[in-house]
mmCIF file of C-alpha atoms in Angstrom:
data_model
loop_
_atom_site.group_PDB
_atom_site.id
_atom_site.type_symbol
_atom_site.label_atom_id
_atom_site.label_comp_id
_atom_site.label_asym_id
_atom_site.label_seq_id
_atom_site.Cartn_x
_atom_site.Cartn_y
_atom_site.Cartn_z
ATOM 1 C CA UNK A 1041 9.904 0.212 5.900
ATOM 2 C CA UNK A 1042 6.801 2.296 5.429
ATOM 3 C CA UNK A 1043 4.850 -0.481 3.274
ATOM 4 C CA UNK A 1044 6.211 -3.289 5.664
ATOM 5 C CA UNK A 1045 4.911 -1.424 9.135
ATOM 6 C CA UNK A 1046 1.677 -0.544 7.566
ATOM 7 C CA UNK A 1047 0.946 -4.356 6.833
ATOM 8 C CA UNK A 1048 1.683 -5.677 10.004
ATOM 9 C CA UNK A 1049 -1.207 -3.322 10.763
ATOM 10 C CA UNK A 1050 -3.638 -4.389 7.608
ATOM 11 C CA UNK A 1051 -2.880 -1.143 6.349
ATOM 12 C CA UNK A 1052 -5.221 0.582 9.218
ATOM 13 C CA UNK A 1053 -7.993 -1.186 7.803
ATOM 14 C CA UNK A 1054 -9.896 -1.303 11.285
ATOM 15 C CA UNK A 1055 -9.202 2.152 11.832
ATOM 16 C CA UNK A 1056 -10.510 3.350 8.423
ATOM 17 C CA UNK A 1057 -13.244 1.134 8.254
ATOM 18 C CA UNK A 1058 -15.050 3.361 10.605
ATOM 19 C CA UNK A 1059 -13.389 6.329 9.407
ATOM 20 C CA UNK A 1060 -14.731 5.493 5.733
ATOM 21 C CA UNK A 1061 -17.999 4.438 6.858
ATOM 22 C CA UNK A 1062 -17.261 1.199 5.065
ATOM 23 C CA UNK A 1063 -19.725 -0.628 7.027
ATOM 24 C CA UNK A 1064 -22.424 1.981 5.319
ATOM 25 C CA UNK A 1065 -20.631 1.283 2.084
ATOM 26 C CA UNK A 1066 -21.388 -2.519 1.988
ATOM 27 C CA UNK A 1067 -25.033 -1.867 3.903
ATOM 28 C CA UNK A 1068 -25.584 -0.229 0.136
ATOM 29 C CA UNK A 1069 -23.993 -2.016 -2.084
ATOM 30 C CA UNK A 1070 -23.603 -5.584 -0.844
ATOM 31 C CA UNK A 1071 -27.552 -6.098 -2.021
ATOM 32 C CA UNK A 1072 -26.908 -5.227 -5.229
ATOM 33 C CA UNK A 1073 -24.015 -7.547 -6.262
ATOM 34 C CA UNK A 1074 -24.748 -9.427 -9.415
ATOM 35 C CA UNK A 1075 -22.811 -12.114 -8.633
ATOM 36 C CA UNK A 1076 -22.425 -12.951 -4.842
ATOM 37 C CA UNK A 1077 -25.814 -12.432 -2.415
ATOM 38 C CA UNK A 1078 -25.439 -11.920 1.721
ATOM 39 C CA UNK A 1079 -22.378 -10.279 2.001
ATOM 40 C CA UNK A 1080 -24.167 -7.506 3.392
ATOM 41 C CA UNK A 1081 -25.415 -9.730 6.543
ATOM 42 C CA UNK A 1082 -21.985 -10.258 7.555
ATOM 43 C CA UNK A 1083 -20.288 -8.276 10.409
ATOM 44 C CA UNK A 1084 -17.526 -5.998 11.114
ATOM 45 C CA UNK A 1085 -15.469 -8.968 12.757
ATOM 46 C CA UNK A 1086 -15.439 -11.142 9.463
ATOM 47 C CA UNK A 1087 -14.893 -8.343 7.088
ATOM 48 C CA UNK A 1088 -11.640 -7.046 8.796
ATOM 49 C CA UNK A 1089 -10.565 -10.761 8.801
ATOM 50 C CA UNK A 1090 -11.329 -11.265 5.333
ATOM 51 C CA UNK A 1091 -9.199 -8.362 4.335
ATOM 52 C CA UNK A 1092 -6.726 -8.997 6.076
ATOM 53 C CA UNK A 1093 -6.708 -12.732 4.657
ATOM 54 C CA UNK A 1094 -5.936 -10.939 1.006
ATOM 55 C CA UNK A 1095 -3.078 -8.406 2.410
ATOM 56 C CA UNK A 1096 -1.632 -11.741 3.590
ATOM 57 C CA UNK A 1097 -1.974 -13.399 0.318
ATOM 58 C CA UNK A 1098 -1.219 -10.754 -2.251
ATOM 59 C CA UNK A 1099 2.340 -11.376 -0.170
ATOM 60 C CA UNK A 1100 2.019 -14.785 -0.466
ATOM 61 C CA UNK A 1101 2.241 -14.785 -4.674
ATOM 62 C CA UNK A 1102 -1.298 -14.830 -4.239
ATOM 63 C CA UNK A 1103 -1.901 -17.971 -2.634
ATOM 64 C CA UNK A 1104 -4.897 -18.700 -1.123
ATOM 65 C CA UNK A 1105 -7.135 -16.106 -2.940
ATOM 66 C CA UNK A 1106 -9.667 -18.569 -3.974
ATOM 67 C CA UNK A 1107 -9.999 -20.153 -0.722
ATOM 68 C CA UNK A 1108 -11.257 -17.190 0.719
ATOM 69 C CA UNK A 1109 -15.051 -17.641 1.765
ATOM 70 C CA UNK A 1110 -17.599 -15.368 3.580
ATOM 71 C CA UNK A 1111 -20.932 -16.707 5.499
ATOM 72 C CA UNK A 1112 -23.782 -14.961 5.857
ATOM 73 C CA UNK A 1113 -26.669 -14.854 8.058
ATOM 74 C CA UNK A 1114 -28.052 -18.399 7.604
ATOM 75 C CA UNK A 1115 -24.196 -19.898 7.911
ATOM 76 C CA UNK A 1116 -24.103 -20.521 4.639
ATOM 77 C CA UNK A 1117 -20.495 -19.996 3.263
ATOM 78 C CA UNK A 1118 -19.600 -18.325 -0.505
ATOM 79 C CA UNK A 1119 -16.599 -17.602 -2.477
ATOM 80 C CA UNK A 1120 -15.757 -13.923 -1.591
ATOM 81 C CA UNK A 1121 -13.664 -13.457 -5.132
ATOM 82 C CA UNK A 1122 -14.740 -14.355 -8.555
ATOM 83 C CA UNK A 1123 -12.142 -14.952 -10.945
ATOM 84 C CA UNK A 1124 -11.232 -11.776 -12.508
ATOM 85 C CA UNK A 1125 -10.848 -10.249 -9.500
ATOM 86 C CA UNK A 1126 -8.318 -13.827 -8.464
ATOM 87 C CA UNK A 1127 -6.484 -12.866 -11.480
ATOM 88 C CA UNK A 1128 -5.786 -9.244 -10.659
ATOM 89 C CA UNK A 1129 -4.826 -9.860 -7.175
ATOM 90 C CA UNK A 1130 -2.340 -11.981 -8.776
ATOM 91 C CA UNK A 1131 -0.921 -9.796 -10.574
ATOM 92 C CA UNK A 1132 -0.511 -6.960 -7.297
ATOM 93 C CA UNK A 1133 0.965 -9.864 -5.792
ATOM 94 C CA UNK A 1134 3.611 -10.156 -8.618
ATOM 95 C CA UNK A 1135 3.774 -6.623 -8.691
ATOM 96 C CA UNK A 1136 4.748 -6.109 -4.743
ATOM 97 C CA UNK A 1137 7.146 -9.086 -5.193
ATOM 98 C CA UNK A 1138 9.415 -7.079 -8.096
ATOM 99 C CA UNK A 1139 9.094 -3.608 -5.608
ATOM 100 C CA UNK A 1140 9.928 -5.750 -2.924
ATOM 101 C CA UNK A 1141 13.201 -6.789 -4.749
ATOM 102 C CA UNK A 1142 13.738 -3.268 -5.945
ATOM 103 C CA UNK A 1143 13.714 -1.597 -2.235
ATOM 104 C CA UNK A 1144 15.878 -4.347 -1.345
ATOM 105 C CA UNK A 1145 18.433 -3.235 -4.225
ATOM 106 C CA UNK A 1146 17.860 0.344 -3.681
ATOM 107 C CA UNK A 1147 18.460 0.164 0.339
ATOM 108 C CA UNK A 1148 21.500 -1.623 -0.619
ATOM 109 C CA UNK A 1149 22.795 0.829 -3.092
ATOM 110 C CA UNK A 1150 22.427 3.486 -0.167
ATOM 111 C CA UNK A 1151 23.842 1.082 2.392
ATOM 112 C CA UNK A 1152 27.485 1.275 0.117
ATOM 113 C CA UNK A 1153 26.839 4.641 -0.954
ATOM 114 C CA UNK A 1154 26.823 6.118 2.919
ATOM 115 C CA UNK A 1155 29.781 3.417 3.778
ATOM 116 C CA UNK A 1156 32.038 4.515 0.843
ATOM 117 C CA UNK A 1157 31.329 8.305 2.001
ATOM 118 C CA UNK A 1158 32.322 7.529 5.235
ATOM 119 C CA UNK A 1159 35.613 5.514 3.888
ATOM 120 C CA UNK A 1160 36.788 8.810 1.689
ATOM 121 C CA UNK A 1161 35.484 11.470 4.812
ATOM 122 C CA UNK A 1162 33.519 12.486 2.869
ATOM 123 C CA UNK A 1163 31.260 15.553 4.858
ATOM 124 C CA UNK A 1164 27.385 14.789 4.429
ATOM 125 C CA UNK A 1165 24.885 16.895 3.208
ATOM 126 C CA UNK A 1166 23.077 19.958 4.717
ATOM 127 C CA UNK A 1167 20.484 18.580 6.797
ATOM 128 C CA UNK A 1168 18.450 22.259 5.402
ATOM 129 C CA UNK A 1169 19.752 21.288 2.174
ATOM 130 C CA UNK A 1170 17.997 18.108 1.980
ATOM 131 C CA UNK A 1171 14.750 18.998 3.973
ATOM 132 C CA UNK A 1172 14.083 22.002 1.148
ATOM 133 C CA UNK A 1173 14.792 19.318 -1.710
ATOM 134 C CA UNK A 1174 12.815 16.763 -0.076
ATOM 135 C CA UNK A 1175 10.092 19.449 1.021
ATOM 136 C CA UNK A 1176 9.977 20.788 -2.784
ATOM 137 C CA UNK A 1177 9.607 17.511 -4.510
ATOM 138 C CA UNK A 1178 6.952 16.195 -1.825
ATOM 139 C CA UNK A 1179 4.722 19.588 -3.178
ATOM 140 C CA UNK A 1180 5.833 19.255 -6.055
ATOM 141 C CA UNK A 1181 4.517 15.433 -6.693
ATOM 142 C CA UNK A 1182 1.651 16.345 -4.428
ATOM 143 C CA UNK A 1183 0.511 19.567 -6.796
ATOM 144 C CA UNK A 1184 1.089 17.563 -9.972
ATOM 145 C CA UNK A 1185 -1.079 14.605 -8.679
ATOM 146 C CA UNK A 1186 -4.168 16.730 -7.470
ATOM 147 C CA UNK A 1187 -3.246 19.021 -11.171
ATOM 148 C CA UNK A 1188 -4.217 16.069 -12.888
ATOM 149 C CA UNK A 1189 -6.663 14.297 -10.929
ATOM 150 C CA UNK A 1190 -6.125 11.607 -8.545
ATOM 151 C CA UNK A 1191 -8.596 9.060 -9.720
ATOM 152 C CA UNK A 1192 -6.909 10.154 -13.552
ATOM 153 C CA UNK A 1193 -3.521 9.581 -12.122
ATOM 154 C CA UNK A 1194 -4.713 6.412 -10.248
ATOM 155 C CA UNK A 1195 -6.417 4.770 -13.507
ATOM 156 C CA UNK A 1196 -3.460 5.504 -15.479
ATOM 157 C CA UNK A 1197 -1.065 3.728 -13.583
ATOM 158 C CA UNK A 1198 -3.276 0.589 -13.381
ATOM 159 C CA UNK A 1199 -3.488 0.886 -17.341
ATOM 160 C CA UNK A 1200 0.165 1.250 -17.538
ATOM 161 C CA UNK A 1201 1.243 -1.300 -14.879
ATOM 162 C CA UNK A 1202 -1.700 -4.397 -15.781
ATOM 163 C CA UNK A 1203 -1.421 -6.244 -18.760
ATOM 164 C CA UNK A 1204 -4.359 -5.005 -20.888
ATOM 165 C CA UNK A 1205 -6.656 -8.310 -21.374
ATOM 166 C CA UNK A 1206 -6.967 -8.096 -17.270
ATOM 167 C CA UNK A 1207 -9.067 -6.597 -15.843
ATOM 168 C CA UNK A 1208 -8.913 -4.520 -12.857
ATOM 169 C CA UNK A 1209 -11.537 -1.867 -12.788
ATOM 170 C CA UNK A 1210 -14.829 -3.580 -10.826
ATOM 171 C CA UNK A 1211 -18.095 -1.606 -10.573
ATOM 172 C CA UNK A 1212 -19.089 -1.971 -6.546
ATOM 173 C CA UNK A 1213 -22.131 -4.059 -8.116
ATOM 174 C CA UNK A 1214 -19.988 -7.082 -9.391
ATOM 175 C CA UNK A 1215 -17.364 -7.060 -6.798
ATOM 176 C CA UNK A 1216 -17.070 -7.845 -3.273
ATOM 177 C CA UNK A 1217 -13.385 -6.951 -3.444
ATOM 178 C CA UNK A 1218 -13.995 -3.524 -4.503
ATOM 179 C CA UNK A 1219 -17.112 -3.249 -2.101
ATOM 180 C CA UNK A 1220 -14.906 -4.513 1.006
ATOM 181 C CA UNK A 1221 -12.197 -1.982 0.161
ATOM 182 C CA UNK A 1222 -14.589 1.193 -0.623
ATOM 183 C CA UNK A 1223 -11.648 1.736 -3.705
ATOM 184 C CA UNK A 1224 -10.821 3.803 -4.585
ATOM 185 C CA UNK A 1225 -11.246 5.939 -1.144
ATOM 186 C CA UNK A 1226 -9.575 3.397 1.203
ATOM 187 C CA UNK A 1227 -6.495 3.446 -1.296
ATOM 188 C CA UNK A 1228 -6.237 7.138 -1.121
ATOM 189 C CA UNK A 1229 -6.206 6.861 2.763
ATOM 190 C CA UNK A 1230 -3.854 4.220 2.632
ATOM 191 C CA UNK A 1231 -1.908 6.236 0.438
ATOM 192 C CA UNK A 1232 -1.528 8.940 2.886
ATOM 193 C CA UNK A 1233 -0.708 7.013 5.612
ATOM 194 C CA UNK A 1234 2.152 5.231 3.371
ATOM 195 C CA UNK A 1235 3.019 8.873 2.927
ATOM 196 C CA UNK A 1236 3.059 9.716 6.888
ATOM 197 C CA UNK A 1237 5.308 6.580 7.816
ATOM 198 C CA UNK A 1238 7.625 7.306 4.478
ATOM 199 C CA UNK A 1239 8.537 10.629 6.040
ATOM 200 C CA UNK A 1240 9.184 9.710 9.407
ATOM 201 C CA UNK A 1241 11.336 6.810 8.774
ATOM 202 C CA UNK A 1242 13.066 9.356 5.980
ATOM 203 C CA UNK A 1243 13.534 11.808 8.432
ATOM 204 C CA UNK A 1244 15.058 9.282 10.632
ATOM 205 C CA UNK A 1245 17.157 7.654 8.057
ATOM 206 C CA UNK A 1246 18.505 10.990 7.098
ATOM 207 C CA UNK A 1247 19.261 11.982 10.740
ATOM 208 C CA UNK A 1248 20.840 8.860 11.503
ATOM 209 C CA UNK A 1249 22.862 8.662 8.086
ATOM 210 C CA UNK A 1250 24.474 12.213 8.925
ATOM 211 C CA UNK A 1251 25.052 11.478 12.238
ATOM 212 C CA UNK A 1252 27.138 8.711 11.343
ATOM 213 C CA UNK A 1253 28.931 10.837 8.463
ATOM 214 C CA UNK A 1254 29.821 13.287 10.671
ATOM 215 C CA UNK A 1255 33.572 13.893 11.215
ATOM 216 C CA UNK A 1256 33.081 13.545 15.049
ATOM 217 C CA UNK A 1257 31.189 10.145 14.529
ATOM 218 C CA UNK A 1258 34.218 8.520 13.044
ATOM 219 C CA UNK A 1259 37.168 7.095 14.529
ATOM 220 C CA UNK A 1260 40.713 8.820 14.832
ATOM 221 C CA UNK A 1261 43.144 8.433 12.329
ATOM 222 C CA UNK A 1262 46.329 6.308 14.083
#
């Protein structure tokens, strides 16, 4: 629920774009691409847009990645992605398609789990109980990651998760993905917003789930 109300807002892209000073970023490094030249004359407008065009189709399978252009100040219109960069979206795309399948599983594991406690009156957890686990393994995640480094803990996932002939680190001078997206600082901002909407629709979830567990929720035994 987190992932899918965060995309129907681009992930606040608009709102960290400022935030980020993203428009700075690109000012710097859009000159010095290798590969692509201009991007830097293009405008706030057209740079949300284009973002916004790859959220769409890394949930698409990835289609319409190379279609994707950019013009700059003379009109002239360019390819925003070069291949490896295609590829790797690609592969996120692949990659939210199996979570997407997974939360879908998971949510309806929970569904039956809450509907067979409710069958057996069964009483529901401590809502205390659960905050202080919840609480404890939210610092206890967060501590780890900052232990180890989140740029450590950030590579090592993508080396882990990406098939190792693909490549998915780009240096801001050879890609306009990575230069639109400021990574890895938008991801970490998007990371804690994904965290911010997780625990409010948890908190609700877990409010609503022991409401509805409760013994005076349920109906009277004939």
């Amino acid at each position: 629920m987190a992932w899918v109300s965060l995309r129907l807002v681009d992930f606040g892209y608009p709102l960290l774009y400022s935030a980020l000073d993203i428009d700075g970023h690109i000012a710097r490094y859009g000159p010095r691409n290798e590969f692509k030249a201009g991007f830097e004359q293009t405008g706030r407008e057209q740079r949300v847009a284009l973002f916004a065009a790859i959220v769409d189709a890394v949930h698409a399978d990835g289609r319409g990645l190379r279609q994707l252009r950019y013009r700059d100040a003379t009109g002239r219109e360019q390819a925003l992605l070069r291949e490896p960069e295609v590829v790797h979206l690609e592969s996120v795309a692949r990659l939210i398609g199996r979570l997407k399948t997974a939360s879908w599983c998971m949510l309806a594991l929970l569904a039956a789990a809450l509907a067979a406690m409710r069958r057996m009156a069964l009483a529901p957890p401590r809502l205390r109980r659960v905050a202080a686990v919840s609480a404890a393994v939210l610092l206890g995640g967060t501590a780890l990651v900052f232990a180890l480094g989140p740029e450590n803990v950030f590579n090592t996932l993508h080396v882990w998760i990406f098939p190792p002939d693909e490549q998915w680190f780009f240096y801001y001078e050879e890609s306009l993905m990575t230069t639109l997206m400021k990574a890895p600082d938008l991801f970490g901002a998007i990371a804690v917003l994904l965290l911010l909407a997780a625990l409010a629709y948890g908190g609700l979830l877990l409010l609503a789930s022991w409401r509805w567990l409760s013994p005076g929720s349920r109906p009277a035994p004939r």
